[in-house]
PDB file of C-alpha atoms in Angstrom:
ATOM      1  CA  MET A  16      51.821  -1.954  69.257  1.00 78.00           C
ATOM      2  CA  GLU A  17      51.812   0.478  66.701  1.00 85.00           C
ATOM      3  CA  LEU A  18      49.746   3.360  66.774  1.00 89.00           C
ATOM      4  CA  ARG A  19      47.687   4.014  64.434  1.00 89.00           C
ATOM      5  CA  SER A  20      46.080   7.188  64.858  1.00 94.00           C
ATOM      6  CA  VAL A  21      46.243  10.428  66.352  1.00 96.00           C
ATOM      7  CA  GLU A  22      42.891   9.377  68.332  1.00 96.00           C
ATOM      8  CA  GLU A  23      44.513   6.353  69.896  1.00 94.00           C
ATOM      9  CA  LEU A  24      47.624   8.680  71.104  1.00 95.00           C
ATOM     10  CA  MET A  25      45.481  11.426  72.600  1.00 95.00           C
ATOM     11  CA  ASP A  26      43.856   8.109  74.306  1.00 94.00           C
ATOM     12  CA  LEU A  27      47.419   6.713  75.755  1.00 92.00           C
ATOM     13  CA  LEU A  28      48.395  10.335  76.775  1.00 93.00           C
ATOM     14  CA  TYR A  29      45.333  11.180  78.515  1.00 93.00           C
ATOM     15  CA  ALA A  30      45.610   7.970  80.269  1.00 91.00           C
ATOM     16  CA  CYS A  31      48.252   9.110  81.649  1.00 86.00           C
ATOM     17  CA  ARG A  32      47.228  11.934  84.031  1.00 87.00           C
ATOM     18  CA  GLY A  33      47.509  11.345  87.966  1.00 80.00           C
ATOM     19  CA  ALA A  34      50.014   8.529  86.975  1.00 76.00           C
ATOM     20  CA  ARG A  35      53.257   9.417  88.843  1.00 73.00           C
ATOM     21  CA  ASP A  36      56.692   9.826  87.740  1.00 69.00           C
ATOM     22  CA  ILE A  37      60.613   9.947  89.150  1.00 57.00           C
ATOM     23  CA  PRO A  38      62.096  10.824  86.036  1.00 57.00           C
ATOM     24  CA  VAL A  39      65.395  10.642  88.244  1.00 55.00           C
ATOM     25  CA  PRO A  40      66.484   8.959  90.541  1.00 54.00           C
ATOM     26  CA  GLY A  41      66.213  10.577  94.719  1.00 59.00           C
ATOM     27  CA  GLY A  42      64.226  12.989  92.547  1.00 64.00           C
ATOM     28  CA  ALA A  43      60.011  14.495  93.622  1.00 68.00           C
ATOM     29  CA  PRO A  44      57.385  12.608  91.786  1.00 73.00           C
ATOM     30  CA  VAL A  45      55.468  14.324  88.988  1.00 81.00           C
ATOM     31  CA  ASP A  46      52.607  13.622  87.636  1.00 84.00           C
ATOM     32  CA  ALA A  47      53.249  12.500  84.014  1.00 87.00           C
ATOM     33  CA  TYR A  48      50.378  14.273  81.426  1.00 90.00           C
ATOM     34  CA  ASP A  49      51.512  18.003  83.329  1.00 92.00           C
ATOM     35  CA  HIS A  50      55.454  17.238  82.848  1.00 91.00           C
ATOM     36  CA  ALA A  51      54.755  16.148  78.966  1.00 93.00           C
ATOM     37  CA  LEU A  52      52.674  19.237  78.548  1.00 95.00           C
ATOM     38  CA  ARG A  53      55.552  21.648  80.362  1.00 95.00           C
ATOM     39  CA  THR A  54      57.646  19.677  78.518  1.00 94.00           C
ATOM     40  CA  ALA A  55      56.085  20.317  74.586  1.00 96.00           C
ATOM     41  CA  ALA A  56      55.089  23.769  75.535  1.00 96.00           C
ATOM     42  CA  LEU A  57      59.134  24.927  76.948  1.00 96.00           C
ATOM     43  CA  LEU A  58      60.209  23.234  73.681  1.00 96.00           C
ATOM     44  CA  ARG A  59      57.623  25.348  71.571  1.00 96.00           C
ATOM     45  CA  ARG A  60      58.744  28.310  73.201  1.00 95.00           C
ATOM     46  CA  GLN A  61      62.721  27.515  72.201  1.00 95.00           C
ATOM     47  CA  ARG A  62      61.738  26.476  68.583  1.00 96.00           C
ATOM     48  CA  PRO A  63      58.144  27.393  67.612  1.00 96.00           C
ATOM     49  CA  ALA A  64      58.653  26.380  64.096  1.00 96.00           C
ATOM     50  CA  ASP A  65      60.173  22.554  65.797  1.00 96.00           C
ATOM     51  CA  LYS A  66      56.197  20.375  65.805  1.00 97.00           C
ATOM     52  CA  GLU A  67      58.486  17.157  65.790  1.00 96.00           C
ATOM     53  CA  LEU A  68      60.517  18.305  68.284  1.00 96.00           C
ATOM     54  CA  GLN A  69      57.459  19.760  70.270  1.00 96.00           C
ATOM     55  CA  VAL A  70      55.690  16.402  69.843  1.00 97.00           C
ATOM     56  CA  ALA A  71      58.990  14.208  71.328  1.00 96.00           C
ATOM     57  CA  GLY A  72      58.412  15.802  74.435  1.00 94.00           C
ATOM     58  CA  LEU A  73      54.910  15.657  74.776  1.00 95.00           C
ATOM     59  CA  VAL A  74      54.380  11.689  73.335  1.00 94.00           C
ATOM     60  CA  ARG A  75      57.484  10.840  75.877  1.00 88.00           C
ATOM     61  CA  PRO A  76      55.225   9.144  79.209  1.00 85.00           C
ATOM     62  CA  VAL A  77      52.840   7.100  76.889  1.00 86.00           C
ATOM     63  CA  GLY A  78      55.806   4.174  76.966  1.00 81.00           C
ATOM     64  CA  ARG A  79      55.340   3.808  81.391  1.00 79.00           C
ATOM     65  CA  LEU A  80      51.479   2.667  79.966  1.00 81.00           C
ATOM     66  CA  LEU A  81      53.673   0.543  77.100  1.00 79.00           C
ATOM     67  CA  GLN A  82      55.722  -1.490  79.360  1.00 71.00           C
ATOM     68  CA  PRO A  83      55.292  -0.288  83.095  1.00 69.00           C
ATOM     69  CA  ALA A  84      56.923  -2.872  84.340  1.00 67.00           C
ATOM     70  CA  GLU A  85      60.137  -3.005  82.588  1.00 73.00           C
ATOM     71  CA  PRO A  86      61.239   0.969  82.628  1.00 68.00           C
ATOM     72  CA  ALA A  87      64.731   0.709  80.996  1.00 71.00           C
ATOM     73  CA  THR A  88      62.267  -0.115  77.685  1.00 78.00           C
ATOM     74  CA  ARG A  89      59.922   2.701  77.740  1.00 82.00           C
ATOM     75  CA  ALA A  90      61.868   4.585  75.427  1.00 86.00           C
ATOM     76  CA  ASP A  91      62.215   1.987  72.908  1.00 89.00           C
ATOM     77  CA  ARG A  92      59.067   0.927  72.888  1.00 89.00           C
ATOM     78  CA  THR A  93      57.598   4.620  72.632  1.00 91.00           C
ATOM     79  CA  ALA A  94      59.586   5.135  69.686  1.00 93.00           C
ATOM     80  CA  ASP A  95      58.346   2.025  68.272  1.00 92.00           C
ATOM     81  CA  ALA A  96      54.794   2.941  69.207  1.00 92.00           C
ATOM     82  CA  VAL A  97      55.041   6.219  67.511  1.00 94.00           C
ATOM     83  CA  ARG A  98      57.362   5.884  64.155  1.00 94.00           C
ATOM     84  CA  ALA A  99      54.681   4.930  61.823  1.00 92.00           C
ATOM     85  CA  LEU A 100      52.330   7.523  62.903  1.00 94.00           C
ATOM     86  CA  LEU A 101      54.671  10.681  63.711  1.00 95.00           C
ATOM     87  CA  GLY A 102      57.775   9.506  61.551  1.00 94.00           C
ATOM     88  CA  GLU A 103      61.583   8.544  62.583  1.00 93.00           C
ATOM     89  CA  ARG A 104      62.923  11.728  63.640  1.00 93.00           C
ATOM     90  CA  VAL A 105      60.021  11.959  66.407  1.00 94.00           C
ATOM     91  CA  ALA A 106      60.507   8.321  67.337  1.00 93.00           C
ATOM     92  CA  GLY A 107      64.537   8.935  67.448  1.00 92.00           C
ATOM     93  CA  LEU A 108      63.872  12.012  70.037  1.00 93.00           C
ATOM     94  CA  VAL A 109      62.136   9.917  71.839  1.00 91.00           C
ATOM     95  CA  ARG A 110      64.604   7.053  72.087  1.00 89.00           C
ATOM     96  CA  ARG A 111      67.300  10.229  72.777  1.00 80.00           C
ATOM     97  CA  ARG A 112      69.575   8.692  70.638  1.00 56.00           C
ATOM     98  CA  PRO A 113      71.188  10.499  67.473  1.00 49.00           C
ATOM     99  CA  ARG A 114      71.166   9.027  64.050  1.00 49.00           C
ATOM    100  CA  HIS A 115      74.475   8.949  62.377  1.00 48.00           C
ATOM    101  CA  GLY A 116      74.897  11.453  59.712  1.00 49.00           C
ATOM    102  CA  LEU A 117      72.594  14.348  60.750  1.00 52.00           C
ATOM    103  CA  GLN A 118      73.101  17.716  61.653  1.00 55.00           C
ATOM    104  CA  GLY A 119      72.159  19.459  64.406  1.00 61.00           C
ATOM    105  CA  GLU A 120      70.884  16.286  66.026  1.00 69.00           C
ATOM    106  CA  GLU A 121      72.608  16.452  69.247  1.00 83.00           C
ATOM    107  CA  ASP A 122      71.118  20.136  69.557  1.00 88.00           C
ATOM    108  CA  ASP A 123      67.913  18.471  69.190  1.00 91.00           C
ATOM    109  CA  LEU A 124      68.628  16.077  72.069  1.00 90.00           C
ATOM    110  CA  LEU A 125      69.910  18.726  74.527  1.00 91.00           C
ATOM    111  CA  ALA A 126      67.541  21.196  74.097  1.00 92.00           C
ATOM    112  CA  LEU A 127      64.710  17.878  74.312  1.00 91.00           C
ATOM    113  CA  ARG A 128      66.626  17.247  77.590  1.00 89.00           C
ATOM    114  CA  THR A 129      66.608  20.717  78.944  1.00 91.00           C
ATOM    115  CA  ALA A 130      62.961  21.022  78.609  1.00 93.00           C
ATOM    116  CA  ASP A 131      62.122  17.676  79.932  1.00 89.00           C
ATOM    117  CA  GLU A 132      64.430  19.092  83.402  1.00 88.00           C
ATOM    118  CA  GLU A 133      62.942  22.252  83.713  1.00 91.00           C
ATOM    119  CA  ALA A 134      59.904  20.799  83.633  1.00 90.00           C
ATOM    120  CA  ARG A 135      59.813  18.740  86.550  1.00 85.00           C
ATOM    121  CA  SER A 136      59.842  22.614  88.634  1.00 83.00           C
ATOM    122  CA  ALA A 137      58.429  25.025  86.409  1.00 81.00           C
ATOM    123  CA  CYS A 138      54.669  26.239  87.483  1.00 83.00           C
ATOM    124  CA  PHE A 139      52.866  27.264  84.701  1.00 87.00           C
ATOM    125  CA  ASP A 140      49.842  26.680  82.445  1.00 88.00           C
ATOM    126  CA  ALA A 141      50.594  24.355  79.874  1.00 91.00           C
ATOM    127  CA  GLY A 142      47.570  24.095  78.901  1.00 91.00           C
ATOM    128  CA  ILE A 143      45.668  21.790  77.504  1.00 94.00           C
ATOM    129  CA  LEU A 144      46.229  18.071  75.451  1.00 94.00           C
ATOM    130  CA  GLU A 145      43.503  19.056  73.072  1.00 96.00           C
ATOM    131  CA  ASP A 146      45.923  22.106  71.968  1.00 95.00           C
ATOM    132  CA  TRP A 147      48.024  19.450  70.810  1.00 96.00           C
ATOM    133  CA  ARG A 148      45.865  17.717  68.721  1.00 96.00           C
ATOM    134  CA  THR A 149      46.554  19.768  65.412  1.00 96.00           C
ATOM    135  CA  VAL A 150      50.105  19.195  65.296  1.00 96.00           C
ATOM    136  CA  LEU A 151      49.853  15.687  65.847  1.00 96.00           C
ATOM    137  CA  GLU A 152      47.112  15.576  62.964  1.00 96.00           C
ATOM    138  CA  LEU A 153      49.971  17.587  60.860  1.00 95.00           C
ATOM    139  CA  LEU A 154      52.268  15.281  61.907  1.00 95.00           C
ATOM    140  CA  ALA A 155      50.636  11.973  60.985  1.00 95.00           C
ATOM    141  CA  ALA A 156      49.370  13.403  57.652  1.00 94.00           C
ATOM    142  CA  ARG A 157      52.712  13.797  57.234  1.00 92.00           C
ATOM    143  CA  ASN A 158      54.269  10.441  57.967  1.00 87.00           C
ATOM    144  CA  SER A 159      51.183   8.055  56.894  1.00 78.00           C
ATOM    145  CA  ARG A 160      51.809   5.725  54.547  1.00 57.00           C
ATOM    146  CA  LEU A 161      48.645   6.261  52.819  1.00 49.00           C
ATOM    147  CA  GLY A 162      48.943  10.446  53.111  1.00 49.00           C
ATOM    148  CA  ALA A 163      46.028  10.335  55.386  1.00 46.00           C
ATOM    149  CA  VAL A 164      45.362  10.141  58.588  1.00 45.00           C
ATOM    150  CA  GLU A 165      42.432   7.865  60.500  1.00 46.00           C
TER     151      GLU A 165
END
């Protein structure tokens, strides 16, 4: 599945509300929607100018809806779904595989992993999904094949 609009992505993210996810074996279940918002908010605090990194933290739970029965392929499915809409960098970060020849990507993956881990236990108001609409639309406009957001 390839997401074609920010609205489709927002609908999938909203559908993650109440979905329980166990991010690590033996770990406590967390709400996938709240976890995504906290991860993105932590990345926004750490790297306010890096919108792609923030959005990578936000969209990760979409894979649980696209591939519910196979947790091992969720990251790949999510990356494939968001690539056309949000770009190669976001897709690569979601997949969590560094691309060869790009400086600083290991730092990005470390920041993403650290925020992901911290968001499991952090208790703070991370806002609402609608707060992210403008950022998602900006990235979609920049990465759109036609230069326009649907």
